[in-house]
mmCIF file of C-alpha atoms in Angstrom:
data_model
loop_
_atom_site.group_PDB
_atom_site.id
_atom_site.type_symbol
_atom_site.label_atom_id
_atom_site.label_comp_id
_atom_site.label_asym_id
_atom_site.label_seq_id
_atom_site.Cartn_x
_atom_site.Cartn_y
_atom_site.Cartn_z
ATOM 1 C CA MET A 1 15.127 0.028 27.656
ATOM 2 C CA ALA A 2 18.432 1.701 28.385
ATOM 3 C CA THR A 3 19.825 -1.562 29.796
ATOM 4 C CA PHE A 4 18.451 -4.214 27.418
ATOM 5 C CA GLY A 5 17.461 -2.162 24.390
ATOM 6 C CA GLY A 6 14.125 -2.238 22.666
ATOM 7 C CA SER A 7 12.173 -1.774 19.475
ATOM 8 C CA ILE A 8 9.549 0.955 19.164
ATOM 9 C CA GLY A 9 7.015 1.174 16.343
ATOM 10 C CA LEU A 10 5.890 4.647 15.329
ATOM 11 C CA LEU A 11 2.816 4.764 13.081
ATOM 12 C CA ILE A 12 2.026 8.137 11.514
ATOM 13 C CA GLU A 13 -1.409 8.378 9.894
ATOM 14 C CA TRP A 14 -2.424 11.205 7.584
ATOM 15 C CA ASP A 15 -6.067 11.566 6.530
ATOM 16 C CA CYS A 16 -6.404 14.880 4.746
ATOM 17 C CA ASP A 17 -9.359 16.521 3.040
ATOM 18 C CA LEU A 18 -7.604 19.278 1.136
ATOM 19 C CA ASP A 19 -10.904 21.039 0.363
ATOM 20 C CA LYS A 20 -10.926 22.256 3.967
ATOM 21 C CA GLY A 21 -7.385 23.660 3.729
ATOM 22 C CA TYR A 22 -3.897 22.576 4.623
ATOM 23 C CA SER A 23 -4.231 23.684 8.233
ATOM 24 C CA ASN A 24 -6.739 20.860 8.904
ATOM 25 C CA CYS A 25 -4.287 18.227 7.655
ATOM 26 C CA ASN A 26 -2.688 17.028 10.892
ATOM 27 C CA PRO A 27 -1.012 13.641 11.476
ATOM 28 C CA HIS A 28 -2.002 11.176 14.197
ATOM 29 C CA TYR A 29 0.851 9.383 15.969
ATOM 30 C CA HIS A 30 0.638 5.892 17.505
ATOM 31 C CA PHE A 31 3.504 4.354 19.478
ATOM 32 C CA THR A 32 3.846 0.634 20.256
ATOM 33 C CA ARG A 33 6.572 -1.489 21.758
ATOM 34 C CA LEU A 34 7.452 -4.216 19.263
ATOM 35 C CA ASP A 35 9.910 -6.342 21.223
ATOM 36 C CA VAL A 36 7.583 -7.505 24.002
ATOM 37 C CA SER A 37 7.490 -11.300 23.778
ATOM 38 C CA ASN A 38 7.363 -14.007 26.428
ATOM 39 C CA ASN A 39 9.066 -16.720 24.377
ATOM 40 C CA SER A 40 12.210 -14.885 23.267
ATOM 41 C CA ILE A 41 15.654 -16.000 24.378
ATOM 42 C CA SER A 42 16.836 -12.523 25.270
ATOM 43 C CA THR A 43 14.721 -9.478 25.972
ATOM 44 C CA GLY A 44 14.957 -6.117 24.283
ATOM 45 C CA PHE A 45 16.740 -5.275 21.045
ATOM 46 C CA ASN A 46 20.237 -6.692 20.895
ATOM 47 C CA PHE A 47 22.547 -8.374 18.463
ATOM 48 C CA ARG A 48 26.057 -9.766 18.314
ATOM 49 C CA HIS A 49 28.843 -8.838 15.967
ATOM 50 C CA THR A 50 32.495 -9.788 15.747
ATOM 51 C CA ARG A 51 35.786 -8.123 15.017
ATOM 52 C CA TYR A 52 38.711 -10.116 13.696
ATOM 53 C CA PHE A 53 42.304 -9.034 14.122
ATOM 54 C CA LYS A 54 45.872 -10.380 14.175
ATOM 55 C CA ASN A 55 48.499 -9.688 16.760
ATOM 56 C CA ALA A 56 52.158 -8.907 16.064
ATOM 57 C CA ALA A 57 53.014 -12.625 15.875
ATOM 58 C CA GLY A 58 50.381 -13.193 13.152
ATOM 59 C CA GLU A 59 47.907 -15.143 15.291
ATOM 60 C CA SER A 60 44.221 -14.531 14.491
ATOM 61 C CA TYR A 61 41.867 -13.415 17.235
ATOM 62 C CA ARG A 62 38.208 -12.660 17.402
ATOM 63 C CA SER A 63 36.252 -10.402 19.715
ATOM 64 C CA LEU A 64 32.518 -11.007 20.116
ATOM 65 C CA PHE A 65 30.412 -8.006 21.112
ATOM 66 C CA LYS A 66 26.817 -8.118 22.321
ATOM 67 C CA VAL A 67 25.307 -4.738 21.567
ATOM 68 C CA TYR A 68 22.091 -3.262 22.987
ATOM 69 C CA GLY A 69 20.209 -0.401 21.458
ATOM 70 C CA VAL A 70 16.907 1.199 20.615
ATOM 71 C CA ARG A 71 15.391 0.637 17.181
ATOM 72 C CA PHE A 72 12.669 2.896 15.780
ATOM 73 C CA ASN A 73 10.457 1.449 13.025
ATOM 74 C CA ILE A 74 8.672 4.364 11.401
ATOM 75 C CA MET A 75 5.602 3.541 9.290
ATOM 76 C CA VAL A 76 3.701 6.274 7.458
ATOM 77 C CA HIS A 77 0.220 5.756 5.978
ATOM 78 C CA GLY A 78 -2.066 8.357 4.543
ATOM 79 C CA LYS A 79 -4.363 9.688 1.923
ATOM 80 C CA ALA A 80 -5.229 13.151 0.717
ATOM 81 C CA GLY A 81 -7.756 14.358 -1.787
ATOM 82 C CA MET A 82 -9.317 17.445 -3.242
ATOM 83 C CA PHE A 83 -12.447 17.667 -5.375
ATOM 84 C CA SER A 84 -12.002 18.985 -8.874
ATOM 85 C CA ILE A 85 -14.705 19.289 -11.527
ATOM 86 C CA ILE A 86 -12.398 18.477 -14.472
ATOM 87 C CA PRO A 87 -11.455 14.886 -13.443
ATOM 88 C CA THR A 88 -15.077 14.297 -12.391
ATOM 89 C CA ALA A 89 -16.372 15.396 -15.800
ATOM 90 C CA ILE A 90 -13.778 13.248 -17.575
ATOM 91 C CA ASN A 91 -14.732 10.167 -15.532
ATOM 92 C CA VAL A 92 -18.472 10.692 -16.083
ATOM 93 C CA GLY A 93 -17.921 11.185 -19.822
ATOM 94 C CA SER A 94 -15.748 8.081 -20.035
ATOM 95 C CA GLY A 95 -18.370 6.038 -18.213
ATOM 96 C CA LEU A 96 -21.128 7.191 -20.560
ATOM 97 C CA ALA A 97 -18.959 6.472 -23.596
ATOM 98 C CA LEU A 98 -18.193 2.963 -22.306
ATOM 99 C CA MET A 99 -21.901 2.287 -21.792
ATOM 100 C CA GLY A 100 -22.557 3.395 -25.394
ATOM 101 C CA ALA A 101 -19.679 1.242 -26.658
ATOM 102 C CA GLY A 102 -21.120 -1.744 -24.767
ATOM 103 C CA ALA A 103 -24.526 -1.281 -26.382
ATOM 104 C CA PHE A 104 -22.885 -0.928 -29.823
ATOM 105 C CA PHE A 105 -20.841 -4.100 -29.303
ATOM 106 C CA CYS A 106 -23.948 -6.066 -28.223
ATOM 107 C CA ASP A 107 -25.830 -4.846 -31.297
ATOM 108 C CA MET A 108 -22.980 -5.939 -33.579
ATOM 109 C CA VAL A 109 -22.918 -9.403 -32.008
ATOM 110 C CA LEU A 110 -26.693 -9.799 -32.276
ATOM 111 C CA LEU A 111 -26.904 -8.433 -35.844
ATOM 112 C CA TYR A 112 -23.941 -10.214 -37.447
ATOM 113 C CA LEU A 113 -22.799 -13.181 -35.344
ATOM 114 C CA MET A 114 -25.989 -14.853 -34.086
ATOM 115 C CA LYS A 115 -27.820 -17.531 -36.085
ATOM 116 C CA LYS A 116 -31.195 -15.834 -35.580
ATOM 117 C CA SER A 117 -29.967 -12.343 -36.433
ATOM 118 C CA ASP A 118 -32.806 -11.820 -38.926
ATOM 119 C CA SER A 119 -35.463 -11.836 -36.205
ATOM 120 C CA TYR A 120 -33.392 -9.374 -34.106
ATOM 121 C CA ARG A 121 -32.890 -7.117 -37.153
ATOM 122 C CA GLU A 122 -36.640 -7.103 -37.850
ATOM 123 C CA ARG A 123 -37.428 -6.033 -34.287
ATOM 124 C CA LYS A 124 -34.622 -3.482 -34.044
ATOM 125 C CA PHE A 125 -35.343 -1.749 -37.358
ATOM 126 C CA GLU A 126 -39.141 -1.882 -37.277
ATOM 127 C CA GLY A 127 -40.715 0.528 -39.711
ATOM 128 C CA PRO A 128 -43.801 2.682 -39.027
ATOM 129 C CA LYS A 129 -47.129 0.885 -39.347
#
């Protein structure tokens, strides 16, 4: 790699359960070589760049440099979570309210928008016998 350069991928994965404490939240590192390919023209990580300049007589010149180096691609993925009763209670309450709103909406459609709403109204609001 020192001669031709190279590209190294570094994947850092965090999977943290914060209920167990911050000390159990440790990253996992994975290293891979990204520039290994059999069909590339040149191996390793390299690129060309130019520098343009003029001499004392005013003539333009160009120098072409082929540069080798090491590239690190750092990718970080992760998730962390902690149980809390307040968001859980809010989500359960919202779900129950949405189920009630759905039943209310269905009743409104059946009572006021259907052609045979009279038969539904008779069954829904049955009096004691």
